Tab-separated table of C-alpha atoms in Angstrom:
chain	number	residue	atom	x	y	z
Q	1	MET	CA	-29.568	-10.578	-73.694
Q	2	LEU	CA	-31.818	-7.545	-73.256
Q	3	GLU	CA	-34.630	-8.099	-70.759
Q	4	ILE	CA	-37.709	-6.372	-72.143
Q	5	LEU	CA	-39.933	-4.978	-69.412
Q	6	LYS	CA	-43.660	-4.453	-69.612
Q	7	ARG	CA	-44.540	-0.923	-70.677
Q	8	TYR	CA	-46.558	1.040	-68.134
Q	9	PRO	CA	-49.908	2.592	-69.100
Q	10	LYS	CA	-49.418	6.185	-70.295
Q	11	GLU	CA	-45.604	5.746	-70.279
Q	12	ASN	CA	-44.187	7.527	-73.319
Q	13	ALA	CA	-41.594	5.854	-75.548
Q	14	ARG	CA	-38.657	7.840	-74.176
Q	15	GLU	CA	-39.492	6.994	-70.554
Q	16	PHE	CA	-39.985	3.341	-71.452
Q	17	VAL	CA	-36.631	3.070	-73.225
Q	18	ILE	CA	-34.785	4.812	-70.388
Q	19	ARG	CA	-36.329	2.453	-67.825
Q	20	VAL	CA	-35.549	-0.672	-69.856
Q	21	LEU	CA	-31.974	0.376	-70.578
Q	22	TYR	CA	-31.328	1.439	-66.973
Q	23	HIS	CA	-32.649	-1.915	-65.705
Q	24	ASN	CA	-30.486	-3.877	-68.123
Q	25	ILE	CA	-27.374	-1.820	-67.366
Q	26	ILE	CA	-27.733	-2.196	-63.587
Q	27	TYR	CA	-28.363	-5.946	-63.813
Q	28	LEU	CA	-25.473	-6.376	-66.262
Q	29	ASN	CA	-27.588	-7.764	-69.083
Q	30	LEU	CA	-25.853	-4.976	-70.981
Q	31	LYS	CA	-22.208	-5.452	-70.051
Q	32	PRO	CA	-19.817	-2.647	-69.119
Q	33	GLY	CA	-17.947	-1.665	-72.280
Q	34	GLN	CA	-20.516	-3.279	-74.601
Q	35	GLN	CA	-21.478	-1.410	-77.763
Q	36	VAL	CA	-25.214	-0.843	-78.189
Q	37	SER	CA	-27.052	-0.186	-81.418
Q	38	GLU	CA	-29.731	2.466	-81.665
Q	39	SER	CA	-31.546	0.570	-84.407
Q	40	GLU	CA	-31.371	-2.812	-82.635
Q	41	ILE	CA	-32.730	-1.388	-79.364
Q	42	ALA	CA	-35.507	0.386	-81.260
Q	43	SER	CA	-36.460	-2.844	-83.039
Q	44	LEU	CA	-36.440	-4.942	-79.856
Q	45	LEU	CA	-38.596	-2.441	-77.957
Q	46	GLY	CA	-40.933	-1.650	-80.827
Q	47	VAL	CA	-40.213	2.082	-80.888
Q	48	SER	CA	-38.634	4.515	-83.319
Q	49	ARG	CA	-34.957	5.413	-83.111
Q	50	THR	CA	-35.668	8.904	-81.742
Q	51	PRO	CA	-36.621	7.858	-78.164
Q	52	VAL	CA	-33.658	5.471	-78.112
Q	53	ARG	CA	-31.324	8.302	-79.100
Q	54	GLU	CA	-32.886	10.510	-76.411
Q	55	ALA	CA	-32.502	7.719	-73.843
Q	56	PHE	CA	-28.813	7.332	-74.691
Q	57	ILE	CA	-28.290	11.059	-74.158
Q	58	GLU	CA	-30.160	11.000	-70.842
Q	59	LEU	CA	-28.221	7.983	-69.557
Q	60	SER	CA	-24.947	9.586	-70.592
Q	61	LYS	CA	-25.690	12.369	-68.089
Q	62	THR	CA	-25.446	9.805	-65.271
Q	63	SER	CA	-22.283	8.242	-66.737
Q	64	LEU	CA	-24.006	4.976	-67.639
Q	65	VAL	CA	-23.606	5.424	-71.396
Q	66	GLU	CA	-20.776	6.916	-73.432
Q	67	ILE	CA	-21.534	8.364	-76.856
Q	68	TYR	CA	-18.727	8.747	-79.402
Q	69	PRO	CA	-19.693	10.558	-82.632
Q	70	GLN	CA	-18.920	8.508	-85.770
Q	71	LYS	CA	-17.855	5.596	-83.549
Q	72	GLY	CA	-20.873	4.425	-81.582
Q	73	THR	CA	-22.541	4.226	-78.189
Q	74	TYR	CA	-21.151	2.078	-75.392
Q	75	ILE	CA	-22.249	1.042	-71.924
Q	76	SER	CA	-19.908	2.809	-69.526
Q	77	LYS	CA	-17.419	0.719	-67.638
Q	78	ILE	CA	-17.706	0.748	-63.848
Q	79	ASP	CA	-15.933	3.817	-62.467
Q	80	LEU	CA	-14.481	3.020	-59.045
Q	81	ASP	CA	-14.123	6.724	-58.249
Q	82	LEU	CA	-17.900	7.100	-58.649
Q	83	VAL	CA	-18.457	3.915	-56.628
Q	84	GLU	CA	-16.391	5.335	-53.787
Q	85	GLU	CA	-18.090	8.726	-53.919
Q	86	SER	CA	-21.544	7.156	-53.663
Q	87	ARG	CA	-20.351	4.808	-50.910
Q	88	PHE	CA	-18.954	7.784	-48.995
Q	89	ALA	CA	-22.235	9.711	-49.281
Q	90	ARG	CA	-24.218	6.652	-48.204
Q	91	SER	CA	-21.954	6.022	-45.245
Q	92	ILE	CA	-22.250	9.567	-43.909
Q	93	LEU	CA	-26.017	9.770	-44.338
Q	94	GLU	CA	-26.941	6.222	-43.347
Q	95	LYS	CA	-24.914	6.314	-40.135
Q	96	ALA	CA	-26.773	9.474	-39.152
Q	97	VAL	CA	-30.141	7.980	-40.088
Q	98	ILE	CA	-29.540	4.677	-38.296
Q	99	LYS	CA	-28.959	6.580	-35.055
Q	100	LEU	CA	-32.188	8.499	-35.557
Q	101	VAL	CA	-34.209	5.399	-36.329
Q	102	CYS	CA	-33.083	3.630	-33.164
Q	103	GLY	CA	-34.935	6.255	-31.161
Q	104	THR	CA	-37.993	6.737	-33.370
Q	105	ILE	CA	-38.888	3.504	-35.179
Q	106	THR	CA	-42.405	2.167	-34.668
Q	107	GLU	CA	-43.533	-1.441	-34.387
Q	108	ASP	CA	-44.990	-1.250	-37.892
Q	109	TYR	CA	-41.641	-0.360	-39.421
Q	110	LEU	CA	-39.890	-3.043	-37.390
Q	111	MET	CA	-42.348	-5.514	-38.869
Q	112	PHE	CA	-41.619	-4.212	-42.389
Q	113	LEU	CA	-37.894	-4.766	-41.802
Q	114	GLU	CA	-38.464	-8.267	-40.429
Q	115	ASP	CA	-40.611	-9.197	-43.437
Q	116	ASN	CA	-37.962	-7.795	-45.769
Q	117	VAL	CA	-35.206	-9.882	-44.158
Q	118	ARG	CA	-37.325	-13.019	-44.456
Q	119	LEU	CA	-37.738	-12.347	-48.163
Q	120	GLN	CA	-33.983	-11.835	-48.454
Q	121	GLU	CA	-33.440	-15.306	-46.978
Q	122	LEU	CA	-35.757	-16.771	-49.611
Q	123	ALA	CA	-33.897	-14.937	-52.371
Q	124	VAL	CA	-30.620	-16.438	-51.145
Q	125	LYS	CA	-32.128	-19.934	-51.116
Q	126	ARG	CA	-33.272	-19.443	-54.703
Q	127	LYS	CA	-29.901	-17.859	-55.583
Q	128	ASP	CA	-31.865	-14.950	-57.010
Q	129	TYR	CA	-29.265	-12.197	-56.784
Q	130	LYS	CA	-31.406	-9.741	-58.759
Q	131	GLU	CA	-34.230	-10.047	-56.235
Q	132	LEU	CA	-31.727	-9.707	-53.396
Q	133	LEU	CA	-30.533	-6.375	-54.782
Q	134	LEU	CA	-34.124	-5.094	-54.866
Q	135	LEU	CA	-34.724	-6.256	-51.291
Q	136	ASP	CA	-31.394	-4.853	-50.129
Q	137	ASN	CA	-32.334	-1.429	-51.472
Q	138	LYS	CA	-35.801	-1.753	-49.949
Q	139	PHE	CA	-34.338	-2.596	-46.521
Q	140	HIS	CA	-32.386	0.662	-46.499
Q	141	GLU	CA	-35.348	2.604	-47.874
Q	142	ILE	CA	-37.550	1.372	-45.012
Q	143	ILE	CA	-34.996	2.648	-42.491
Q	144	PHE	CA	-35.071	6.112	-44.066
Q	145	LYS	CA	-38.863	6.126	-44.231
Q	146	ALA	CA	-39.085	5.080	-40.581
Q	147	CYS	CA	-37.571	8.400	-39.496
Q	148	LYS	CA	-39.183	10.508	-42.239
Q	149	LYS	CA	-36.072	10.917	-44.389
Q	150	GLU	CA	-37.436	9.537	-47.646
Q	151	LEU	CA	-36.232	12.486	-49.733
Q	152	THR	CA	-32.722	11.898	-48.411
Q	153	PHE	CA	-32.955	8.275	-49.521
Q	154	ASN	CA	-34.083	9.371	-52.989
Q	155	LEU	CA	-31.045	11.636	-53.183
Q	156	ILE	CA	-28.785	8.664	-52.428
Q	157	ARG	CA	-30.566	6.464	-54.967
Q	158	SER	CA	-29.953	9.034	-57.705
Q	159	MET	CA	-26.189	8.474	-57.468
Q	160	MET	CA	-26.104	4.701	-56.924
Q	161	SER	CA	-25.894	3.277	-60.452
Q	162	HIS	CA	-22.180	2.412	-60.483
Q	163	PHE	CA	-22.397	1.202	-56.868
Q	164	ASP	CA	-25.350	-1.048	-57.765
Q	165	ARG	CA	-23.447	-2.674	-60.619
Q	166	ILE	CA	-20.665	-3.604	-58.199
Q	167	ARG	CA	-23.260	-5.022	-55.814
Q	168	ILE	CA	-25.042	-7.135	-58.435
Q	169	LEU	CA	-21.675	-8.473	-59.603
Q	170	ASN	CA	-20.825	-9.202	-55.976
Q	171	PHE	CA	-24.081	-11.096	-55.391
Q	172	ALA	CA	-23.612	-13.088	-58.602
Q	173	VAL	CA	-20.142	-14.424	-57.793
Q	174	MET	CA	-19.648	-14.060	-54.034
Q	175	ASP	CA	-21.517	-14.803	-50.786
Q	176	MET	CA	-25.109	-13.540	-50.872
Q	177	GLN	CA	-25.754	-14.693	-47.310
Q	178	ARG	CA	-23.210	-12.243	-45.922
Q	179	THR	CA	-25.405	-9.288	-46.909
Q	180	VAL	CA	-28.453	-10.868	-45.281
Q	181	ASN	CA	-26.480	-11.506	-42.095
Q	182	ASP	CA	-25.420	-7.847	-42.045
Q	183	HIS	CA	-29.064	-6.797	-42.283
Q	184	LYS	CA	-30.084	-9.199	-39.525
Q	185	ASN	CA	-27.451	-7.739	-37.204
Q	186	ILE	CA	-28.460	-4.164	-38.066
Q	187	LEU	CA	-32.108	-5.004	-37.384
Q	188	LYS	CA	-31.185	-6.573	-34.041
Q	189	ALA	CA	-29.322	-3.407	-32.998
Q	190	ILE	CA	-32.317	-1.268	-34.045
Q	191	LYS	CA	-34.675	-3.446	-31.986
Q	192	GLU	CA	-32.365	-3.056	-28.995
Q	193	ARG	CA	-32.272	0.735	-29.575
Q	194	ASN	CA	-28.486	0.471	-29.551
Q	195	GLU	CA	-27.414	3.523	-31.560
Q	196	LYS	CA	-23.670	2.953	-31.240
Q	197	LYS	CA	-23.845	-0.678	-32.315
Q	198	ALA	CA	-26.223	0.075	-35.190
Q	199	GLU	CA	-23.901	2.819	-36.464
Q	200	GLU	CA	-20.870	0.517	-36.277
Q	201	LEU	CA	-22.693	-2.254	-38.114
Q	202	MET	CA	-23.858	0.116	-40.840
Q	203	GLU	CA	-20.300	1.379	-41.320
Q	204	GLU	CA	-19.020	-2.190	-41.624
Q	205	HIS	CA	-21.828	-3.109	-44.023
Q	206	LEU	CA	-21.165	-0.192	-46.368
Q	207	THR	CA	-17.385	-0.582	-46.254
Q	208	ARG	CA	-17.332	-4.134	-47.602
Q	209	VAL	CA	-17.466	-2.882	-51.175
Q	210	ILE	CA	-13.989	-1.344	-50.776
Q	211	TYR	CA	-12.479	-4.772	-50.216
Q	212	ASP	CA	-14.747	-6.673	-52.612
Q	213	GLN	CA	-14.113	-4.430	-55.599
Q	214	ASN	CA	-10.429	-5.367	-55.811
Q	215	TYR	CA	-11.335	-9.054	-56.096
Q	216	LEU	CA	-14.090	-8.346	-58.613
Q	217	LYS	CA	-11.713	-6.246	-60.701
Q	218	GLN	CA	-9.348	-9.210	-60.892
Q	219	LEU	CA	-12.197	-11.472	-62.055
Q	220	TYR	CA	-13.659	-8.989	-64.567
Q	221	PRO	CA	-10.957	-6.477	-65.507
Q	222	GLU	CA	-12.779	-5.647	-68.750
Q	223	TYR	CA	-15.763	-4.273	-66.757
Q	224	PHE	CA	-13.789	-1.539	-64.984
Q	225	LYS	CA	-12.256	1.765	-66.016
């Protein structure tokens, strides 16, 4: 079922539709391979069909939507080649950043990371996998911000949509606590200023998806290309 988000002040219809559709695709409210109707989306969101059509076109540029003339519009299935490419980019950049942050992080940013991990623990207790994904992304964003590499993080985020769908599927059916434990260990290595250990832990953390995706593909073969 489509989750309808609150529209921001001064947000135009096209921007609103893109944000709502992106949110619902990432959190699998709109399933991979599912057909979506321009008129139904327009009715649910209280907009005309034009911004919905424009949103479909925009999302097709990031391979989240596939448009077939005379046939219909479909939510793209998860492309494991794109998952691996984004994982590879993350691994290269985040291992470099984690080494930098070990030597430059301030007490304020350490506190931000500690607070984030505590919130992750609460999300696990509530079994709120959607909140955990938000906090997971925020944990990594804080690390980038701590060494003034926020633009680099934004570059990574722009190519994470297929990767995020694997992660939300992972959190929904597998062990959420494992991710939190990874973050705790990474934070411990940062506090100890142990660059080598932090880099190794980050590599291990970002490599898990390679092994998890095979299991998830067996559970949900219809979600994958």
